[in-house]
Amino acid sequence: MKIVDVGAVLLQPIPWVLVKVRTDEGITGIGEAYHGAGVHHIAVDERLTQRALIGQDPRNVDKLFRDMKSSMSASGYYQGAVMSAISGIEMALWDITGQAIGVPIWQLLGGAYRDSIRVYSDCHAGDEDDNPESWVAKAKEVEARGFDAIKFDIDPRPDRRDHYNRTMSNSDIAFHIEVVTALREALHPNTDLLIDAHWAYAPHDILKVAYAFEALNLMWLEDPIPAENVAALKEVKAATRTPICTGENLYTRHGFRELVETQATDIISPDLAKAGGLSEGRRIADLADIYYIPISPHNICSPIGTVAMSHTCAASPNFQVLEFHHLDNKLWNSLTVERDLIVNGRIPLPQTPGLGVALDEEVARGAAREDLGFFGAE
Ligand code: MG
């Protein structure tokens, strides 16, 4: 079997980047790359496709992953948009391989530890008036729809005077403690609550909040401080009993090495649509597992990327929970032939060969950016 073509499409309004890999035996694989400037162009760039993919056997997934990494430069040291494109193609190669052999991808990643994948629903925040009642109402609604893990953001509020010094106003500290306490008290004790701080704060200020959260038994406090300084994060983690989660902007197992080896976080959140794809996700999970660190992948993908990630989640012993953002997004709910992919806050593990879901081509064509073509066709 040989690869004959690689195509990409950019959907809207959310810029989902899907890639298709076609073979000479009629099997086509699909994957999804984390969006970013030019990712849909990079996925079909001839330096990548001609040097690493066209004419190659798609079933040599790990070898082709390395060949893609070295196709654009001898160093092979790529992060950013290039690694995102490679991640989407890698998923498509697994889809082809699973179809060719007749098994789901998770079987090829070592088999399943679980038969459904727990997802958490990201609710962002309450209404614009910022009253705690609106946050609680949203949380209760999502819980009633079957989710037992729910996330909210504690971003700086509009009255903030100066964000460059990363400090929190006393009113922000008080509000975030008040609203998260209200959320915790309103939800069922077995519903997990997750809070994201989006890298906004200085250690000493976010710790004031983290200390108050200790009584609330959060699943995690995500990205409490800026992402660049692992030593500073390690200090934050050591200072509070509130679990810390981070890692959504790191690439490949090499990007996670310092974070994991220094045990600067309690939980990692690699985004497999940018961090290197499904095999690399499993390797990152194994690295973390040595330190008993769970893996809870970041995910803002369409159902294609979300289901692709579910295979690595199934095959990784230390998987905890997978992110999900699109509860009432019509396109998310109609982009695949199969519907209702999430049942009671879980993705039942696909049982058919390859990825296990198929793109609804008509729906995808309707959402595609027309000026950029549709998987290589105009
Ligand atoms: Mg986040």
mmCIF file of C-alpha atoms and ligand atoms in Angstrom:
data_model
loop_
_atom_site.group_PDB
_atom_site.id
_atom_site.type_symbol
_atom_site.label_atom_id
_atom_site.label_comp_id
_atom_site.label_asym_id
_atom_site.label_seq_id
_atom_site.Cartn_x
_atom_site.Cartn_y
_atom_site.Cartn_z
ATOM 1 C CA MET A 1 0.000 0.000 0.000
ATOM 2 C CA LYS A 2 1.276 3.459 -0.905
ATOM 3 C CA ILE A 3 0.249 7.020 -0.073
ATOM 4 C CA VAL A 4 -0.824 8.873 -3.227
ATOM 5 C CA ASP A 5 -2.185 12.170 -1.915
ATOM 6 C CA VAL A 6 -2.510 14.413 1.139
ATOM 7 C CA GLY A 7 -5.295 17.019 1.301
ATOM 8 C CA ALA A 8 -6.435 19.502 3.920
ATOM 9 C CA VAL A 9 -9.475 21.614 4.642
ATOM 10 C CA LEU A 10 -10.074 24.598 6.924
ATOM 11 C CA LEU A 11 -13.558 24.668 8.427
ATOM 12 C CA GLN A 12 -15.309 27.684 9.928
ATOM 13 C CA PRO A 13 -16.459 29.397 12.091
ATOM 14 C CA ILE A 14 -14.177 27.548 14.498
ATOM 15 C CA PRO A 15 -10.980 27.013 12.476
ATOM 16 C CA TRP A 16 -10.840 23.229 12.547
ATOM 17 C CA VAL A 17 -8.100 21.821 10.273
ATOM 18 C CA LEU A 18 -8.841 18.358 8.890
ATOM 19 C CA VAL A 19 -6.390 16.329 6.813
ATOM 20 C CA LYS A 20 -7.005 13.374 4.513
ATOM 21 C CA VAL A 21 -4.402 10.860 3.365
ATOM 22 C CA ARG A 22 -5.332 8.795 0.310
ATOM 23 C CA THR A 23 -3.759 5.496 -0.734
ATOM 24 C CA ASP A 24 -3.469 3.498 -3.951
ATOM 25 C CA GLU A 25 -5.687 0.784 -2.448
ATOM 26 C CA GLY A 26 -8.723 2.989 -1.973
ATOM 27 C CA ILE A 27 -8.360 3.405 1.795
ATOM 28 C CA THR A 28 -8.494 7.004 2.978
ATOM 29 C CA GLY A 29 -7.500 8.173 6.446
ATOM 30 C CA ILE A 30 -8.603 11.348 8.232
ATOM 31 C CA GLY A 31 -7.073 13.307 11.085
ATOM 32 C CA GLU A 32 -7.193 16.735 12.696
ATOM 33 C CA ALA A 33 -4.474 19.285 13.388
ATOM 34 C CA TYR A 34 -4.677 22.000 16.035
ATOM 35 C CA HIS A 35 -5.560 25.213 14.247
ATOM 36 C CA GLY A 36 -3.019 27.953 13.789
ATOM 37 C CA ALA A 37 -1.836 30.277 11.063
ATOM 38 C CA GLY A 38 -0.995 28.273 7.957
ATOM 39 C CA VAL A 39 -1.438 24.790 9.437
ATOM 40 C CA HIS A 40 -3.721 23.707 6.569
ATOM 41 C CA HIS A 41 -1.051 24.890 4.109
ATOM 42 C CA ILE A 42 1.811 23.185 5.953
ATOM 43 C CA ALA A 43 -0.077 19.850 5.940
ATOM 44 C CA VAL A 44 0.025 19.810 2.126
ATOM 45 C CA ASP A 45 3.417 21.517 1.671
ATOM 46 C CA GLU A 46 5.463 19.529 -0.828
ATOM 47 C CA ARG A 47 8.524 19.502 1.435
ATOM 48 C CA LEU A 48 6.423 17.470 3.844
ATOM 49 C CA THR A 49 4.316 15.377 1.476
ATOM 50 C CA GLN A 50 6.839 14.638 -1.281
ATOM 51 C CA ARG A 51 9.833 13.973 0.963
ATOM 52 C CA ALA A 52 8.130 12.001 3.715
ATOM 53 C CA LEU A 53 4.777 10.639 2.580
ATOM 54 C CA ILE A 54 3.973 10.213 -1.124
ATOM 55 C CA GLY A 55 4.882 6.700 -2.295
ATOM 56 C CA GLN A 56 5.436 5.453 1.273
ATOM 57 C CA ASP A 57 3.574 2.671 3.076
ATOM 58 C CA PRO A 58 1.202 4.535 5.453
ATOM 59 C CA ARG A 59 1.253 1.659 7.934
ATOM 60 C CA ASN A 60 4.814 2.504 9.052
ATOM 61 C CA VAL A 61 3.334 5.202 11.234
ATOM 62 C CA ASP A 62 6.173 5.795 13.683
ATOM 63 C CA LYS A 63 8.809 5.819 10.932
ATOM 64 C CA LEU A 64 6.777 8.295 8.879
ATOM 65 C CA PHE A 65 6.356 10.471 11.998
ATOM 66 C CA ARG A 66 10.141 10.741 12.204
ATOM 67 C CA ASP A 67 10.455 11.244 8.448
ATOM 68 C CA MET A 68 7.906 14.074 8.590
ATOM 69 C CA LYS A 69 9.848 15.705 11.436
ATOM 70 C CA SER A 70 13.062 15.702 9.378
ATOM 71 C CA SER A 71 11.469 16.519 6.013
ATOM 72 C CA MET A 72 11.617 20.292 6.351
ATOM 73 C CA SER A 73 14.961 20.521 8.125
ATOM 74 C CA ALA A 74 17.696 18.070 9.022
ATOM 75 C CA SER A 75 17.360 18.890 12.721
ATOM 76 C CA GLY A 76 13.825 17.518 12.827
ATOM 77 C CA TYR A 77 13.259 19.816 15.780
ATOM 78 C CA TYR A 78 9.878 21.238 15.046
ATOM 79 C CA GLN A 79 7.257 22.725 17.272
ATOM 80 C CA GLY A 80 4.396 25.108 16.557
ATOM 81 C CA ALA A 81 2.392 24.927 13.345
ATOM 82 C CA VAL A 82 4.618 22.309 11.698
ATOM 83 C CA MET A 83 4.166 19.860 14.571
ATOM 84 C CA SER A 84 0.426 20.543 14.567
ATOM 85 C CA ALA A 85 0.227 19.607 10.864
ATOM 86 C CA ILE A 86 2.319 16.486 11.477
ATOM 87 C CA SER A 87 0.018 15.529 14.366
ATOM 88 C CA GLY A 88 -3.070 15.615 12.139
ATOM 89 C CA ILE A 89 -1.390 13.546 9.434
ATOM 90 C CA GLU A 90 -0.220 11.008 12.016
ATOM 91 C CA MET A 91 -3.827 10.462 13.104
ATOM 92 C CA ALA A 92 -4.826 9.871 9.469
ATOM 93 C CA LEU A 93 -2.033 7.287 9.087
ATOM 94 C CA TRP A 94 -3.420 5.417 12.104
ATOM 95 C CA ASP A 95 -6.907 5.576 10.588
ATOM 96 C CA ILE A 96 -5.579 3.959 7.397
ATOM 97 C CA THR A 97 -3.628 1.314 9.300
ATOM 98 C CA GLY A 98 -6.612 0.365 11.432
ATOM 99 C CA GLN A 99 -8.844 0.044 8.387
ATOM 100 C CA ALA A 100 -6.215 -2.003 6.519
ATOM 101 C CA ILE A 101 -5.823 -4.465 9.399
ATOM 102 C CA GLY A 102 -9.496 -4.368 10.391
ATOM 103 C CA VAL A 103 -9.158 -3.189 14.007
ATOM 104 C CA PRO A 104 -9.798 0.075 15.911
ATOM 105 C CA ILE A 105 -6.771 2.307 16.427
ATOM 106 C CA TRP A 106 -6.726 1.713 20.205
ATOM 107 C CA GLN A 107 -6.030 -1.954 19.501
ATOM 108 C CA LEU A 108 -2.873 -0.942 17.638
ATOM 109 C CA LEU A 109 -1.750 1.347 20.474
ATOM 110 C CA GLY A 110 -1.578 -1.586 22.869
ATOM 111 C CA GLY A 111 -5.232 -2.268 23.611
ATOM 112 C CA ALA A 112 -7.827 -0.625 25.820
ATOM 113 C CA TYR A 113 -7.714 -0.040 29.566
ATOM 114 C CA ARG A 114 -11.345 1.168 29.491
ATOM 115 C CA ASP A 115 -14.356 0.936 27.207
ATOM 116 C CA SER A 116 -15.445 4.554 27.410
ATOM 117 C CA ILE A 117 -13.592 7.835 27.667
ATOM 118 C CA ARG A 118 -14.614 10.295 30.362
ATOM 119 C CA VAL A 119 -14.894 13.849 29.052
ATOM 120 C CA TYR A 120 -15.282 17.123 30.891
ATOM 121 C CA SER A 121 -17.360 19.991 29.597
ATOM 122 C CA ASP A 122 -15.636 23.370 29.552
ATOM 123 C CA CYS A 123 -18.180 26.056 30.523
ATOM 124 C CA HIS A 124 -15.765 29.035 30.419
ATOM 125 C CA ALA A 125 -17.522 31.454 32.828
ATOM 126 C CA GLY A 126 -20.833 32.807 34.025
ATOM 127 C CA ASP A 127 -22.718 35.645 32.361
ATOM 128 C CA GLU A 128 -21.245 39.063 31.706
ATOM 129 C CA ASP A 129 -22.600 40.488 34.950
ATOM 130 C CA ASP A 130 -20.389 38.016 36.761
ATOM 131 C CA ASN A 131 -22.904 37.051 39.413
ATOM 132 C CA PRO A 132 -22.161 33.656 41.024
ATOM 133 C CA GLU A 133 -25.766 32.527 40.385
ATOM 134 C CA SER A 134 -25.155 32.487 36.621
ATOM 135 C CA TRP A 135 -22.084 30.275 37.042
ATOM 136 C CA VAL A 136 -24.008 27.887 39.267
ATOM 137 C CA ALA A 137 -26.963 27.772 36.841
ATOM 138 C CA LYS A 138 -24.647 26.864 33.964
ATOM 139 C CA ALA A 139 -22.876 24.201 36.005
ATOM 140 C CA LYS A 140 -26.139 22.608 37.118
ATOM 141 C CA GLU A 141 -27.430 22.540 33.536
ATOM 142 C CA VAL A 142 -24.304 20.798 32.241
ATOM 143 C CA GLU A 143 -24.343 18.344 35.146
ATOM 144 C CA ALA A 144 -27.998 17.537 34.393
ATOM 145 C CA ARG A 145 -26.941 16.672 30.834
ATOM 146 C CA GLY A 146 -24.764 13.862 32.110
ATOM 147 C CA PHE A 147 -21.342 15.385 32.689
ATOM 148 C CA ASP A 148 -19.637 14.553 35.976
ATOM 149 C CA ALA A 149 -16.587 16.725 35.302
ATOM 150 C CA ILE A 150 -17.004 20.446 34.599
ATOM 151 C CA LYS A 151 -14.511 23.267 34.054
ATOM 152 C CA PHE A 152 -14.704 27.036 34.533
ATOM 153 C CA ASP A 153 -12.190 29.830 33.919
ATOM 154 C CA ILE A 154 -11.028 32.398 36.475
ATOM 155 C CA ASP A 155 -9.694 34.959 34.022
ATOM 156 C CA PRO A 156 -8.959 38.540 35.118
ATOM 157 C CA ARG A 157 -12.225 40.485 35.312
ATOM 158 C CA PRO A 158 -12.882 43.618 33.250
ATOM 159 C CA ASP A 159 -12.169 46.099 36.037
ATOM 160 C CA ARG A 160 -8.596 44.922 36.272
ATOM 161 C CA ARG A 161 -6.190 47.836 36.130
ATOM 162 C CA ASP A 162 -2.849 46.397 35.012
ATOM 163 C CA HIS A 163 -2.325 42.855 33.749
ATOM 164 C CA TYR A 164 1.353 43.267 32.876
ATOM 165 C CA ASN A 165 2.449 42.724 36.471
ATOM 166 C CA ARG A 166 0.220 39.608 36.734
ATOM 167 C CA THR A 167 -1.215 40.631 40.082
ATOM 168 C CA MET A 168 -4.789 40.006 41.194
ATOM 169 C CA SER A 169 -6.965 42.663 42.765
ATOM 170 C CA ASN A 170 -8.431 41.880 46.150
ATOM 171 C CA SER A 171 -11.898 41.959 44.591
ATOM 172 C CA ASP A 172 -10.858 39.397 41.951
ATOM 173 C CA ILE A 173 -9.429 37.114 44.626
ATOM 174 C CA ALA A 174 -12.610 37.409 46.675
ATOM 175 C CA PHE A 175 -14.855 36.887 43.659
ATOM 176 C CA HIS A 176 -13.024 33.813 42.384
ATOM 177 C CA ILE A 177 -13.113 32.200 45.823
ATOM 178 C CA GLU A 178 -16.811 33.068 46.197
ATOM 179 C CA VAL A 179 -17.837 31.731 42.791
ATOM 180 C CA VAL A 180 -15.808 28.515 42.941
ATOM 181 C CA THR A 181 -17.101 27.815 46.453
ATOM 182 C CA ALA A 182 -20.667 28.309 45.187
ATOM 183 C CA LEU A 183 -19.997 25.937 42.271
ATOM 184 C CA ARG A 184 -18.564 23.268 44.518
ATOM 185 C CA GLU A 185 -21.471 23.478 46.930
ATOM 186 C CA ALA A 186 -24.044 23.291 44.106
ATOM 187 C CA LEU A 187 -22.631 20.267 42.287
ATOM 188 C CA HIS A 188 -22.977 16.630 43.315
ATOM 189 C CA PRO A 189 -20.048 15.577 45.517
ATOM 190 C CA ASN A 190 -18.941 13.090 42.836
ATOM 191 C CA THR A 191 -19.013 15.690 40.061
ATOM 192 C CA ASP A 192 -15.458 16.884 39.599
ATOM 193 C CA LEU A 193 -14.798 20.616 39.330
ATOM 194 C CA LEU A 194 -11.825 21.958 37.353
ATOM 195 C CA ILE A 195 -10.624 25.576 37.285
ATOM 196 C CA ASP A 196 -8.438 27.204 34.596
ATOM 197 C CA ALA A 197 -6.383 30.360 35.309
ATOM 198 C CA HIS A 198 -4.972 30.698 31.752
ATOM 199 C CA TRP A 199 -1.383 31.577 32.801
ATOM 200 C CA ALA A 200 -2.561 34.976 34.049
ATOM 201 C CA TYR A 201 -1.167 35.328 37.535
ATOM 202 C CA ALA A 202 1.961 35.763 39.633
ATOM 203 C CA PRO A 203 2.708 32.841 41.988
ATOM 204 C CA HIS A 204 2.048 34.638 45.277
ATOM 205 C CA ASP A 205 -1.384 35.885 44.160
ATOM 206 C CA ILE A 206 -2.714 32.711 42.547
ATOM 207 C CA LEU A 207 -1.575 30.866 45.668
ATOM 208 C CA LYS A 208 -3.961 32.982 47.768
ATOM 209 C CA VAL A 209 -6.730 31.509 45.616
ATOM 210 C CA ALA A 210 -5.237 28.007 45.553
ATOM 211 C CA TYR A 211 -5.054 27.956 49.362
ATOM 212 C CA ALA A 212 -8.764 28.800 49.589
ATOM 213 C CA PHE A 213 -9.514 26.117 46.991
ATOM 214 C CA GLU A 214 -7.882 23.445 49.158
ATOM 215 C CA ALA A 215 -11.105 23.061 51.116
ATOM 216 C CA LEU A 216 -13.048 22.533 47.869
ATOM 217 C CA ASN A 217 -11.326 19.374 46.599
ATOM 218 C CA LEU A 218 -10.894 20.511 42.989
ATOM 219 C CA MET A 219 -9.785 17.999 40.368
ATOM 220 C CA TRP A 220 -7.214 20.618 39.382
ATOM 221 C CA LEU A 221 -6.221 24.264 39.068
ATOM 222 C CA GLU A 222 -4.929 24.642 35.500
ATOM 223 C CA ASP A 223 -2.131 26.915 34.275
ATOM 224 C CA PRO A 224 -1.898 29.003 37.462
ATOM 225 C CA ILE A 225 1.150 31.001 36.305
ATOM 226 C CA PRO A 226 2.821 31.765 32.936
ATOM 227 C CA ALA A 227 3.972 28.632 31.142
ATOM 228 C CA GLU A 228 7.630 29.304 30.490
ATOM 229 C CA ASN A 229 9.193 28.742 33.908
ATOM 230 C CA VAL A 230 9.066 25.140 35.123
ATOM 231 C CA ALA A 231 10.992 25.934 38.338
ATOM 232 C CA ALA A 232 8.444 28.586 39.303
ATOM 233 C CA LEU A 233 5.599 26.156 38.643
ATOM 234 C CA LYS A 234 7.268 23.527 40.780
ATOM 235 C CA GLU A 235 7.248 26.018 43.679
ATOM 236 C CA VAL A 236 3.549 26.692 43.200
ATOM 237 C CA LYS A 237 2.786 22.987 43.085
ATOM 238 C CA ALA A 238 4.801 22.351 46.257
ATOM 239 C CA ALA A 239 3.081 25.216 48.091
ATOM 240 C CA THR A 240 -0.535 24.051 47.770
ATOM 241 C CA ARG A 241 -2.600 20.913 48.180
ATOM 242 C CA THR A 242 -4.768 22.009 45.232
ATOM 243 C CA PRO A 243 -3.620 19.794 42.318
ATOM 244 C CA ILE A 244 -1.936 21.638 39.428
ATOM 245 C CA CYS A 245 -2.440 20.789 35.731
ATOM 246 C CA THR A 246 -0.492 22.192 32.763
ATOM 247 C CA GLY A 247 1.048 21.347 29.377
ATOM 248 C CA GLU A 248 -1.399 22.207 26.578
ATOM 249 C CA ASN A 249 1.195 24.182 24.614
ATOM 250 C CA LEU A 250 4.069 21.715 24.789
ATOM 251 C CA TYR A 251 5.216 19.662 21.796
ATOM 252 C CA THR A 252 6.369 16.024 21.730
ATOM 253 C CA ARG A 253 7.738 13.973 24.594
ATOM 254 C CA HIS A 254 10.839 16.173 24.582
ATOM 255 C CA GLY A 255 8.717 19.202 25.372
ATOM 256 C CA PHE A 256 7.252 17.398 28.404
ATOM 257 C CA ARG A 257 10.511 15.969 29.737
ATOM 258 C CA GLU A 258 11.563 18.752 32.127
ATOM 259 C CA LEU A 259 8.015 19.307 33.385
ATOM 260 C CA VAL A 260 7.554 15.610 34.138
ATOM 261 C CA GLU A 261 11.047 14.750 35.379
ATOM 262 C CA THR A 262 11.088 17.663 37.833
ATOM 263 C CA GLN A 263 7.568 16.750 38.965
ATOM 264 C CA ALA A 264 6.564 20.390 38.632
ATOM 265 C CA THR A 265 2.910 19.516 38.035
ATOM 266 C CA ASP A 266 0.392 16.992 39.357
ATOM 267 C CA ILE A 267 -1.370 16.371 36.021
ATOM 268 C CA ILE A 268 -0.358 17.011 32.388
ATOM 269 C CA SER A 269 -2.659 18.171 29.588
ATOM 270 C CA PRO A 270 -0.985 17.528 26.212
ATOM 271 C CA ASP A 271 -3.013 18.475 23.132
ATOM 272 C CA LEU A 272 -2.514 15.487 20.846
ATOM 273 C CA ALA A 273 -3.524 17.515 17.770
ATOM 274 C CA LYS A 274 -0.378 19.577 18.255
ATOM 275 C CA ALA A 275 1.943 17.542 20.511
ATOM 276 C CA GLY A 276 2.681 14.881 17.880
ATOM 277 C CA GLY A 277 -0.430 12.755 17.392
ATOM 278 C CA LEU A 278 -1.627 9.482 18.881
ATOM 279 C CA SER A 279 1.613 7.461 19.247
ATOM 280 C CA GLU A 280 3.485 10.449 20.625
ATOM 281 C CA GLY A 281 0.567 10.958 23.001
ATOM 282 C CA ARG A 282 1.014 7.415 24.246
ATOM 283 C CA ARG A 283 4.766 8.031 24.676
ATOM 284 C CA ILE A 284 4.071 11.235 26.645
ATOM 285 C CA ALA A 285 1.601 9.286 28.791
ATOM 286 C CA ASP A 286 4.200 6.596 29.471
ATOM 287 C CA LEU A 287 6.788 9.220 30.434
ATOM 288 C CA ALA A 288 4.310 10.768 32.882
ATOM 289 C CA ASP A 289 3.262 7.375 34.221
ATOM 290 C CA ILE A 290 6.783 6.763 35.536
ATOM 291 C CA TYR A 291 6.104 9.640 37.941
ATOM 292 C CA TYR A 292 2.483 8.574 38.615
ATOM 293 C CA ILE A 293 1.243 11.700 36.806
ATOM 294 C CA PRO A 294 -2.176 11.349 35.102
ATOM 295 C CA ILE A 295 -2.719 12.606 31.554
ATOM 296 C CA SER A 296 -5.824 14.706 30.796
ATOM 297 C CA PRO A 297 -5.550 15.859 27.180
ATOM 298 C CA HIS A 298 -6.397 19.422 26.189
ATOM 299 C CA ASN A 299 -8.835 19.361 23.271
ATOM 300 C CA ILE A 300 -10.754 21.929 21.252
ATOM 301 C CA CYS A 301 -11.032 19.737 18.145
ATOM 302 C CA SER A 302 -14.010 18.802 16.008
ATOM 303 C CA PRO A 303 -15.396 15.285 16.555
ATOM 304 C CA ILE A 304 -12.692 13.937 14.208
ATOM 305 C CA GLY A 305 -9.795 14.978 16.440
ATOM 306 C CA THR A 306 -11.751 14.290 19.619
ATOM 307 C CA VAL A 307 -12.511 10.689 18.658
ATOM 308 C CA ALA A 308 -8.924 10.247 17.416
ATOM 309 C CA MET A 309 -7.627 11.305 20.830
ATOM 310 C CA SER A 310 -10.028 8.899 22.532
ATOM 311 C CA HIS A 311 -7.981 5.990 21.142
ATOM 312 C CA THR A 312 -4.830 7.152 22.957
ATOM 313 C CA CYS A 313 -6.931 7.869 26.058
ATOM 314 C CA ALA A 314 -8.195 4.281 25.935
ATOM 315 C CA ALA A 315 -4.716 2.828 25.527
ATOM 316 C CA SER A 316 -2.982 4.889 28.244
ATOM 317 C CA PRO A 317 -3.176 3.502 31.793
ATOM 318 C CA ASN A 318 -2.826 6.942 33.378
ATOM 319 C CA PHE A 319 -5.552 8.667 31.331
ATOM 320 C CA GLN A 320 -7.823 10.749 33.567
ATOM 321 C CA VAL A 321 -10.315 12.885 31.590
ATOM 322 C CA LEU A 322 -10.547 14.450 28.088
ATOM 323 C CA GLU A 323 -11.514 18.060 27.374
ATOM 324 C CA PHE A 324 -14.668 18.966 25.398
ATOM 325 C CA HIS A 325 -15.859 22.457 24.423
ATOM 326 C CA HIS A 326 -18.765 22.129 22.049
ATOM 327 C CA LEU A 327 -21.887 21.105 23.940
ATOM 328 C CA ASP A 328 -24.371 23.120 21.849
ATOM 329 C CA ASN A 329 -22.257 23.555 18.715
ATOM 330 C CA LYS A 330 -24.425 22.413 15.766
ATOM 331 C CA LEU A 331 -21.430 21.739 13.539
ATOM 332 C CA TRP A 332 -19.713 19.565 16.175
ATOM 333 C CA ASN A 333 -22.891 17.537 16.476
ATOM 334 C CA SER A 334 -23.389 17.063 12.730
ATOM 335 C CA LEU A 335 -19.877 16.764 11.274
ATOM 336 C CA THR A 336 -19.707 12.974 11.485
ATOM 337 C CA VAL A 337 -22.058 10.382 10.004
ATOM 338 C CA GLU A 338 -22.339 8.862 13.471
ATOM 339 C CA ARG A 339 -24.201 11.101 15.927
ATOM 340 C CA ASP A 340 -24.380 11.466 19.704
ATOM 341 C CA LEU A 341 -20.711 10.616 20.170
ATOM 342 C CA ILE A 342 -20.818 11.618 23.840
ATOM 343 C CA VAL A 343 -23.270 9.708 26.029
ATOM 344 C CA ASN A 344 -23.613 10.693 29.699
ATOM 345 C CA GLY A 345 -20.281 12.473 29.692
ATOM 346 C CA ARG A 346 -18.478 9.527 28.111
ATOM 347 C CA ILE A 347 -17.325 8.647 24.569
ATOM 348 C CA PRO A 348 -18.077 4.937 24.096
ATOM 349 C CA LEU A 349 -14.940 3.455 22.593
ATOM 350 C CA PRO A 350 -15.209 3.066 18.790
ATOM 351 C CA GLN A 351 -15.400 -0.597 17.798
ATOM 352 C CA THR A 352 -15.107 -0.360 13.994
ATOM 353 C CA PRO A 353 -11.781 -0.431 12.117
ATOM 354 C CA GLY A 354 -9.577 2.662 12.140
ATOM 355 C CA LEU A 355 -10.825 5.939 13.613
ATOM 356 C CA GLY A 356 -14.342 4.565 14.008
ATOM 357 C CA VAL A 357 -16.271 7.600 12.779
ATOM 358 C CA ALA A 358 -16.687 8.989 9.258
ATOM 359 C CA LEU A 359 -16.810 12.609 8.137
ATOM 360 C CA ASP A 360 -20.185 13.780 6.791
ATOM 361 C CA GLU A 361 -18.732 15.105 3.542
ATOM 362 C CA GLU A 362 -21.712 17.286 2.702
ATOM 363 C CA VAL A 363 -21.732 18.986 6.099
ATOM 364 C CA ALA A 364 -17.960 19.441 5.961
ATOM 365 C CA ARG A 365 -18.123 20.928 2.467
ATOM 366 C CA GLY A 366 -20.754 23.394 3.657
ATOM 367 C CA ALA A 367 -18.470 24.572 6.477
ATOM 368 C CA ALA A 368 -15.242 24.697 4.451
ATOM 369 C CA ARG A 369 -13.503 27.932 3.602
ATOM 370 C CA GLU A 370 -14.314 28.032 -0.133
ATOM 371 C CA ASP A 371 -11.203 29.929 -1.184
ATOM 372 C CA LEU A 372 -8.965 27.247 0.280
ATOM 373 C CA GLY A 373 -10.404 24.173 -1.457
ATOM 374 C CA PHE A 374 -11.761 20.953 -0.078
ATOM 375 C CA PHE A 375 -9.063 18.322 0.651
ATOM 376 C CA GLY A 376 -7.158 19.348 -2.474
ATOM 377 C CA ALA A 377 -10.177 19.741 -4.793
ATOM 378 C CA GLU A 378 -11.406 23.222 -5.746
HETATM 379 MG MG MG B 1 -6.609 25.457 29.440
#
